[in-house]
Coordinates of C-alpha atoms in Angstrom, one line a residue:
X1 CA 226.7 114.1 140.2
X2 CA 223.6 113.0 138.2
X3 CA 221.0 114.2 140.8
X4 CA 223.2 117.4 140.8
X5 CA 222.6 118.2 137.9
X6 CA 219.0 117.3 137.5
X7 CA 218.1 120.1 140.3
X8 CA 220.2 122.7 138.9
X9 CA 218.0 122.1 135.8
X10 CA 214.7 122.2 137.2
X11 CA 215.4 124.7 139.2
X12 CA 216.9 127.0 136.6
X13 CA 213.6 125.9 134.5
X14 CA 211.3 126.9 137.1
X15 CA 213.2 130.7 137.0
X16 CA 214.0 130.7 133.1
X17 CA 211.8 129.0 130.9
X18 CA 208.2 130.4 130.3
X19 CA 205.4 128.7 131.5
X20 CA 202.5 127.5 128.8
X21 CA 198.8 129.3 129.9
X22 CA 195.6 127.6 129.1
X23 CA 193.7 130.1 127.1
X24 CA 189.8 129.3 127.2
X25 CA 188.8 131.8 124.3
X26 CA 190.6 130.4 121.4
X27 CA 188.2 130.1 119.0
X28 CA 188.1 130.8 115.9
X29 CA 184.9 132.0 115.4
X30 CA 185.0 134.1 118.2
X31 CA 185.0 137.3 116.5
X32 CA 184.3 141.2 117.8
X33 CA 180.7 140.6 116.6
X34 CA 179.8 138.0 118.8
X35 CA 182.1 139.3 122.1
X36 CA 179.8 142.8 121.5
X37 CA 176.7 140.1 121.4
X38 CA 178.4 137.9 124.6
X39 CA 179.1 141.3 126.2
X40 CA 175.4 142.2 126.4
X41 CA 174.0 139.3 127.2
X42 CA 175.7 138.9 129.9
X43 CA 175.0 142.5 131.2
X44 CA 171.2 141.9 130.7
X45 CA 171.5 138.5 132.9
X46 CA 173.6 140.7 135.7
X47 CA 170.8 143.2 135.6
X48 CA 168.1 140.3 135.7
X49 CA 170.0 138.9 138.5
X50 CA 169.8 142.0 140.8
X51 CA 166.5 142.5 140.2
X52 CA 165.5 139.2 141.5
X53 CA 165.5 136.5 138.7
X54 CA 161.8 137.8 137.7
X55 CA 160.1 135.5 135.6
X56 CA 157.5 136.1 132.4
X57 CA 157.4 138.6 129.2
X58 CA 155.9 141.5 130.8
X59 CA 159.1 142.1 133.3
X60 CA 161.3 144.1 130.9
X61 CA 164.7 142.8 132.6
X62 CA 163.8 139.2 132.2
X63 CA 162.7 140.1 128.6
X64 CA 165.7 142.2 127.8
X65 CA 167.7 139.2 129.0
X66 CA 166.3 136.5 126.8
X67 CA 166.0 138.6 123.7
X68 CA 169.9 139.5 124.1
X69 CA 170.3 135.8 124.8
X70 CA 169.0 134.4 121.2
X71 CA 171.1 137.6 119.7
X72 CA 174.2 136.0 121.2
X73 CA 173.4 132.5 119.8
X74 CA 172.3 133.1 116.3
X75 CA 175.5 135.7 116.0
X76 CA 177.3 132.5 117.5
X77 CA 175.5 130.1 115.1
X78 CA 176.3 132.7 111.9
X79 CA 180.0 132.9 113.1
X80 CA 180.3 129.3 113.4
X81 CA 179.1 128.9 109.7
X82 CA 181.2 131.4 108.5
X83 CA 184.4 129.6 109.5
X84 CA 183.2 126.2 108.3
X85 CA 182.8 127.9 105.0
X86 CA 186.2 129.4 104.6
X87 CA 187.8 126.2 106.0
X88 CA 185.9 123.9 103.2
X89 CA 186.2 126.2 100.8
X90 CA 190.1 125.9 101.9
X91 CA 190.0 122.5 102.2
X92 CA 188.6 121.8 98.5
X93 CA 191.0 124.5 97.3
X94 CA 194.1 122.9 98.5
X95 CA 192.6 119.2 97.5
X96 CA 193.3 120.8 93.7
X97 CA 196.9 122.1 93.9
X98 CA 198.4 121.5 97.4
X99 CA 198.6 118.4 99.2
X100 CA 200.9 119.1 102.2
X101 CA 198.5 122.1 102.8
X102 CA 195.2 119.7 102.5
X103 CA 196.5 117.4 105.1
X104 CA 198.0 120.4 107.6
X105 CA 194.4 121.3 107.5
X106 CA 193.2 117.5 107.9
X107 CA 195.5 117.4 111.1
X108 CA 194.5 120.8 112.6
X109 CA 190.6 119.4 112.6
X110 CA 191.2 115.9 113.8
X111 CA 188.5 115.2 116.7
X112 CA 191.6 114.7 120.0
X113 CA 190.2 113.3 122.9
X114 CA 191.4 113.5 126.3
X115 CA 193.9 111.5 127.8
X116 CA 193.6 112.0 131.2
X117 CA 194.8 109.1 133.3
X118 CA 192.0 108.8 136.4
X119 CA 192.7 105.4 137.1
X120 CA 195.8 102.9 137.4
X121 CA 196.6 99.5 139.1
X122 CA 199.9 98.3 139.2
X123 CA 201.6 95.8 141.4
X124 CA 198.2 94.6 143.3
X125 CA 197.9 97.9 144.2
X126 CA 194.8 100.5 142.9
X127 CA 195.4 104.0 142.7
X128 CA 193.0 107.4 141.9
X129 CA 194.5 110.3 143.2
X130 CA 197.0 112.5 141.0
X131 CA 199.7 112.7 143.2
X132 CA 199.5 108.5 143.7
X133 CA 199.1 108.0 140.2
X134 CA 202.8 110.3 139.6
X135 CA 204.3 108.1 142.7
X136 CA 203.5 104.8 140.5
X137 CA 204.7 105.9 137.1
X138 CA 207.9 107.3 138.9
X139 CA 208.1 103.7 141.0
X140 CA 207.6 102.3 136.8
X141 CA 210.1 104.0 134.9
X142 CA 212.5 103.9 138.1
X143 CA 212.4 99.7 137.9
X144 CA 212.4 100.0 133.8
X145 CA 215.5 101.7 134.2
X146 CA 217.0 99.6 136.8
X147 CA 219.4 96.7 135.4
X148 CA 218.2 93.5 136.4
X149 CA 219.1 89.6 135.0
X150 CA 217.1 88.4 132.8
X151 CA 216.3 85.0 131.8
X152 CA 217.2 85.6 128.2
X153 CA 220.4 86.9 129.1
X154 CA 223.0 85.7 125.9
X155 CA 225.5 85.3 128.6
X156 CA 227.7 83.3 126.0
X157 CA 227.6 86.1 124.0
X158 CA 228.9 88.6 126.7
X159 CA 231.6 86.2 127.4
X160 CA 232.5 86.4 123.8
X161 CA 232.9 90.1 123.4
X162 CA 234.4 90.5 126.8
X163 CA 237.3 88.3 125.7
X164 CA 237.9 90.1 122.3
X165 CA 238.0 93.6 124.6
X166 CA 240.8 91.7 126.5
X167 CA 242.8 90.7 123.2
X168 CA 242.6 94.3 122.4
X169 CA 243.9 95.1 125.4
X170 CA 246.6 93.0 125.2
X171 CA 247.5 93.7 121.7
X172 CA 247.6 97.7 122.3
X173 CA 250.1 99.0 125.0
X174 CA 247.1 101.0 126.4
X175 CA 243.1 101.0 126.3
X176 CA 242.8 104.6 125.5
X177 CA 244.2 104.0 121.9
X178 CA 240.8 101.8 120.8
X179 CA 238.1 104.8 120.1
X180 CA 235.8 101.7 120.4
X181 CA 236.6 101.0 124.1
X182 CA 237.3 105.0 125.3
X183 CA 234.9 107.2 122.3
X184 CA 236.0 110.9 123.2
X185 CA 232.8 112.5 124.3
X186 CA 232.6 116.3 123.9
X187 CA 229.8 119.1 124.5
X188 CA 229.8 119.1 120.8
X189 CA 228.6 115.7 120.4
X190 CA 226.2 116.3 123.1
X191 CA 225.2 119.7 121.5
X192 CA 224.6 117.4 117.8
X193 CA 222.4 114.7 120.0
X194 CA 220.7 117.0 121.4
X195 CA 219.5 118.5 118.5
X196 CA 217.4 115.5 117.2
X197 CA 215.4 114.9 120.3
X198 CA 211.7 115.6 119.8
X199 CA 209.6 118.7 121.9
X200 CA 206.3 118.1 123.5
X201 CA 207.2 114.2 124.9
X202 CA 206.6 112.7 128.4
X203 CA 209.2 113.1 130.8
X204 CA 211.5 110.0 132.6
X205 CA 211.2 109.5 136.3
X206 CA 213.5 112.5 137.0
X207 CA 211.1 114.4 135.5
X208 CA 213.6 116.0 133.0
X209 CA 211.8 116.6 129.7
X210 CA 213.7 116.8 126.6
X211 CA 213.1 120.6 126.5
X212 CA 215.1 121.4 129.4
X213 CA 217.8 119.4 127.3
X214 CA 217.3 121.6 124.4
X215 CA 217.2 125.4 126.1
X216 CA 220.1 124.2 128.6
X217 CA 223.1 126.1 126.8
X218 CA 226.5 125.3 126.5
X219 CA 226.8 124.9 130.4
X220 CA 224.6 122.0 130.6
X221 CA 226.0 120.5 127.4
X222 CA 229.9 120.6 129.1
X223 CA 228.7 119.1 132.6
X224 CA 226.8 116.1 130.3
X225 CA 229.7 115.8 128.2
X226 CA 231.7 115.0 131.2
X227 CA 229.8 112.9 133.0
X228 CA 228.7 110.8 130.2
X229 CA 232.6 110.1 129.6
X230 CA 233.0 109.3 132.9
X231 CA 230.2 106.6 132.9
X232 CA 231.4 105.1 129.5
X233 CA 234.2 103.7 131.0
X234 CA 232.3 101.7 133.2
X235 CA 229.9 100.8 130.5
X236 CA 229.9 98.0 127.9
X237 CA 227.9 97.5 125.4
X238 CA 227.1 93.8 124.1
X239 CA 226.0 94.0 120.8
X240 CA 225.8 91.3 118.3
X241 CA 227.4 92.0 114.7
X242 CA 224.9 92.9 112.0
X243 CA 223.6 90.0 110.1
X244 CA 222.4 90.2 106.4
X245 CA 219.2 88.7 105.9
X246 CA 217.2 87.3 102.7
X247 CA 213.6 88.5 102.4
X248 CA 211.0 87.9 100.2
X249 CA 209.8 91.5 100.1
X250 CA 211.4 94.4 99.0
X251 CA 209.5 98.5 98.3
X252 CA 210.7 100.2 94.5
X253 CA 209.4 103.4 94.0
X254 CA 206.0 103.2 96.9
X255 CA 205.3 99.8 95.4
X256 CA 205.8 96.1 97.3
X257 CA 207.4 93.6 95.5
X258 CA 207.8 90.0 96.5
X259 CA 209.9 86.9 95.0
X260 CA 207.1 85.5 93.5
X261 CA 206.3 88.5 91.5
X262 CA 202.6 88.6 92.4
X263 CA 200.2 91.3 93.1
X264 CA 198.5 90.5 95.9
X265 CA 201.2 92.2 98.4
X266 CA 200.6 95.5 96.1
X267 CA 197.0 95.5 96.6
X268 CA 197.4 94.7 100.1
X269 CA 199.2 97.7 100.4
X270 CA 197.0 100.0 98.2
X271 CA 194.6 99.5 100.1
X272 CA 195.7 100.3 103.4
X273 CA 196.8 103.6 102.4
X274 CA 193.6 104.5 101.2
X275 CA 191.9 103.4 103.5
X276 CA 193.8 105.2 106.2
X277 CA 193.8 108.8 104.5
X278 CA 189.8 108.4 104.1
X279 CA 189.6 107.4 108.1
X280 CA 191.7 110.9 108.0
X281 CA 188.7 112.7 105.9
X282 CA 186.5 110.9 108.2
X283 CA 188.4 112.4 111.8
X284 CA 187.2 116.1 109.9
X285 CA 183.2 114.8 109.4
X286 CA 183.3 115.5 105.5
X287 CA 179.5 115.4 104.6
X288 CA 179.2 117.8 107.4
X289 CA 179.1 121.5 107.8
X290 CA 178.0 122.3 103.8
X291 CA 180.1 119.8 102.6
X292 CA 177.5 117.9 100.3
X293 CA 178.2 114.5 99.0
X294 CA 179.2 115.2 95.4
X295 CA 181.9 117.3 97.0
X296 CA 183.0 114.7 99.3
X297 CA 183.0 112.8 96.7
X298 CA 185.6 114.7 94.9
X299 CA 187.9 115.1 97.9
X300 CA 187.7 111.1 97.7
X301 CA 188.2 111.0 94.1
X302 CA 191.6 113.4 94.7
X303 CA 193.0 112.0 97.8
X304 CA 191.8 108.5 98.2
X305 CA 191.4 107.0 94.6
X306 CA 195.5 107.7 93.6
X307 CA 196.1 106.1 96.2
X308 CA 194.2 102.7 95.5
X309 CA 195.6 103.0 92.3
X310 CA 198.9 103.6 91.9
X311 CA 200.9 101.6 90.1
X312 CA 197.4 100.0 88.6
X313 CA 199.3 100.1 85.3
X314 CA 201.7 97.4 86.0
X315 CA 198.7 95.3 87.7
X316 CA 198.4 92.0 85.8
X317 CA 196.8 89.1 86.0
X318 CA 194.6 90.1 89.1
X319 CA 192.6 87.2 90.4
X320 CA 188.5 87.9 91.4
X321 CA 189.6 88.0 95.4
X322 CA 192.2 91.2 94.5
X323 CA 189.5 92.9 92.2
X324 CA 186.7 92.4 94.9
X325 CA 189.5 93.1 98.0
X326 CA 189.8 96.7 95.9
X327 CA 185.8 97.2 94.8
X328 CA 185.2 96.9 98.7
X329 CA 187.1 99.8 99.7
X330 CA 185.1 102.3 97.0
X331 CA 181.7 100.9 97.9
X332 CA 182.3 101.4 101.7
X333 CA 183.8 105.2 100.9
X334 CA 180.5 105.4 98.6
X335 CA 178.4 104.0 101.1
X336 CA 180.1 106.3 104.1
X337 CA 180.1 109.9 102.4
X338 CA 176.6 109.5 101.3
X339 CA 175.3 107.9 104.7
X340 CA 173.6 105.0 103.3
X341 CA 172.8 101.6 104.8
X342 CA 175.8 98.8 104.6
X343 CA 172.9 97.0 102.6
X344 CA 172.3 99.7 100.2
X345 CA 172.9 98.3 96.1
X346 CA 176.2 99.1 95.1
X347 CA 175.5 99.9 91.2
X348 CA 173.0 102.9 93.0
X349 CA 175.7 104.2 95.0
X350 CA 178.1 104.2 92.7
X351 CA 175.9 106.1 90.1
X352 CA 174.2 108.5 92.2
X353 CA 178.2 110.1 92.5
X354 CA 179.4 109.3 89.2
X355 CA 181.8 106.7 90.1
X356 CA 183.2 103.4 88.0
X357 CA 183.9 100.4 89.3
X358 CA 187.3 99.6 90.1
X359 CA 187.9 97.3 87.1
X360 CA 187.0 100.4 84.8
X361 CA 188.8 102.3 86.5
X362 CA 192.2 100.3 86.4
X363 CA 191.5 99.3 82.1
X364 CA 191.2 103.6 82.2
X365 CA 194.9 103.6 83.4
X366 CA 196.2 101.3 81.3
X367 CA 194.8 102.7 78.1
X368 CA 196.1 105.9 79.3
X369 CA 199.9 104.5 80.0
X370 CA 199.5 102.8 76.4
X371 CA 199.0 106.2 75.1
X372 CA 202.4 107.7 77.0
X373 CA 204.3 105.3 75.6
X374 CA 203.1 105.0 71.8
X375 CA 203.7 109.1 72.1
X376 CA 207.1 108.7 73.2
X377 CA 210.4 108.9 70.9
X378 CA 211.7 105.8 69.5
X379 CA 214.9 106.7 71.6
X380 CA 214.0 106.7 75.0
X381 CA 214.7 103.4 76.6
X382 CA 211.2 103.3 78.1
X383 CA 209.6 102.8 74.0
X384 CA 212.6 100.4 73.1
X385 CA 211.5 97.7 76.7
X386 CA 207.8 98.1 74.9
X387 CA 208.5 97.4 71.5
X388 CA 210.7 94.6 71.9
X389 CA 208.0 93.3 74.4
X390 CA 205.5 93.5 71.5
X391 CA 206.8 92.1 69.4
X392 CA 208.2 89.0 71.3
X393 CA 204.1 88.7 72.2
X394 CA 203.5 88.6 68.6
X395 CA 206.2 85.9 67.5
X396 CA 205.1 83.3 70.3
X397 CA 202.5 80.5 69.5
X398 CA 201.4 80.1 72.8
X399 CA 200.8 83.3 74.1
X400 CA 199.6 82.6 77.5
X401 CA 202.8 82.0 78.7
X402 CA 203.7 85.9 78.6
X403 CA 202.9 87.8 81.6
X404 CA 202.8 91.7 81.8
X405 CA 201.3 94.7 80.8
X406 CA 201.8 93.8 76.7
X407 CA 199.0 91.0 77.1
X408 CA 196.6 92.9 79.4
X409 CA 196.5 95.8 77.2
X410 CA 196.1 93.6 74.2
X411 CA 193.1 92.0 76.1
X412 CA 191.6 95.3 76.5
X413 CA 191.6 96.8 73.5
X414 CA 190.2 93.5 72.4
X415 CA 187.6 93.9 74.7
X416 CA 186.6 97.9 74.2

């Protein structure tokens, strides 16, 4: 029944569903102005061709054909620039107001490579040619898919369920009255399923791809519903119960939190987020294409820096390690957008784009939260945690003992 229906869907596929074209002329800078200029160069080199291929300035075709030639590249050149304009100019735009537009237009300009597979070996045995190479992966997924005993096999476990299946059994007059044993599988349950599966992914060894799934109509969905049903009743599942665990980590609001109430997690994290959407600003060549430094510098600033530091105002007590584990990643970006040496001086770097270091930067923060929340009414719950916070700083003898924002804030007006 299951090859059945695998070759009625391929073979309604093949008949229904359109097939994708490669289309080598889309580019974006391939406007009417340089197809006119393409046009005619190409009809001076098919006259220059007829005539012979001649060769020097004095034969008119040959001439004709190398003049039209340098048309059709600078027109190229111009067109090329043009679009590099609008899309930086787009780019810095939505960098000001709209972030899920910025990073659409990171993701349509990331550099994709090909991922052609030329060569496999699997199973002492090497293969090069396509057709060998779709023989192996089917041979692959056919043995993934294959049940087989395993070493690791919890067969003390399987013993286990399969004796609380046989209570149930017992203690109901018939199976069919435990959902858990005999679930009632309909084409709308399929039909739901079906709906979450992804486009655009790799095919199984049947070479079904989840689109044939998703354009198969209400046919398919029926002859799935009941052949799924019919295999559940030969299938069990062995699944061991849910187990709550302690950990020592927990995320509130984008920000790790650990038991012992430290910040090195929190940097940890800051920093690979930054770091990874500047590799993203990286995939698009910023300092490229009329995108000077200063302005790179900016997208940085925008992008890159809120995400270092957010939740800098609840920092405290940050050891030397955490403030240089953070100063690293704005003195490589620094470094990077201006194309400077790795052993270029930081303080030049820094100042040649206007940046602070990242201690400034994070005192800057503070001082700003600290004026949020002397502006705010004596009401809101927020001002209440902070005055009663001050003032228990204020009663104690030994102040040291406090942790928190109170005494970092207090050690930095002290300090400005």
């Amino acid at each position: 029944m299951y090859e059945a229906i695998v070759k009625a869907i391929i073979l309604s596929s093949n008949q229904c569903l359109p097939q994708s074209k490669f289309n080598r002329h889309a580019k974006p800078y391939w406007t009417p102005e340089v197809k006119k200029s393409y046009s005619l160069q190409r009809e001076a080199r098919r006259v220059w061709v007829l005539e012979g291929q001649p060769r020097g300035w004095h034969n008119e075709s040959y001439a004709k054909y190398k003049r039209c030639k340098k048309i059709f590249v600078t027109t190229q050149k111009t067109a090329i620039e043009n679009v590099e304009k609008f899309f930086n100019s787009q780019l810095i735009e939505a960098a000001e107001c709209d972030s899920r537009l910025f990073w659409s237009l990171i993701k349509s300009r990331k550099n994709k490579r090909p991922s052609a597979c030329t060569h496999l070996f699997y199973k002492n045995t090497s293969v090069r040619e396509p057709g060998d190479i779709l023989k192996v992966f089917t041979n692959y997924f056919r043995d993934v898919y294959s049940p087989l005993q395993c070493e690791h096999f919890d067969n003390d476990f399987k013993k286990l369920v399969e004796e609380k299946v046989k209570q149930l059994k017992i203690k109901n007059s018939t199976a069919n009255s435990i959902p858990e044993i005999n679930p009632t599988i309909t084409s709308e349950t399929i039909k739901t399923y079906i709906k979450t599966l992804k486009r655009g992914k790799a095919s199984s060894y049947d070479a079904i791809f989840n689109e044939h799934l998703i354009h198969g109509g209400d046919a398919l969905h029926k002859a799935l519903a009941t052949f799924t049903g019919a295999k559940w009743t030969r299938f069990k599942c062995y699944k061991r119960p849910n187990k709550i665990e302690r950990t020592d980590k927990i995320r509130h609001v984008g920000i790790q939190l650990n038991d012992k109430m430290t910040d090195n997690d929190k940097i940890s994290g800051a920093c690979k987020n930054a770091e990874s959407s500047f590799y993203s600003l990286l995939s698009i060549n910023i300092g490229t294409f009329h995108i000077n430094p200063l302005t790179s510098a900016s997208l940085v600033s925008k992008i890159c820096i809120p995400k270092l530091l957010f939740g800098a105002e609840l920092w405290n007590n940050l050891t030397k390690s955490n403030c240089m584990q953070l100063e690293r990643f704005i003195r490589m970006a620094a470094k990077t957008i201006q194309r400077f040496p790795i052993r270029t001086r930081t303080d030049i770097c820094l100042a040649m784009l206007g940046w602070k270091r990242i201690e400034s930067e994070i005192n800057l923060k503070k001082l700003m939260f600290l004026e949020r929340l002397c502006n705010m009414p004596t009401t809101v719950l927020t001002k209440q945690i902070f005055n009663k916070r001050l003032a228990l700083f204020s009663c104690r003898t030994d102040k040291c003992i406090q942790k928190g924002f109170v005494p970092d804030i207090i050690r930095i007006l002290s300090k400005y």
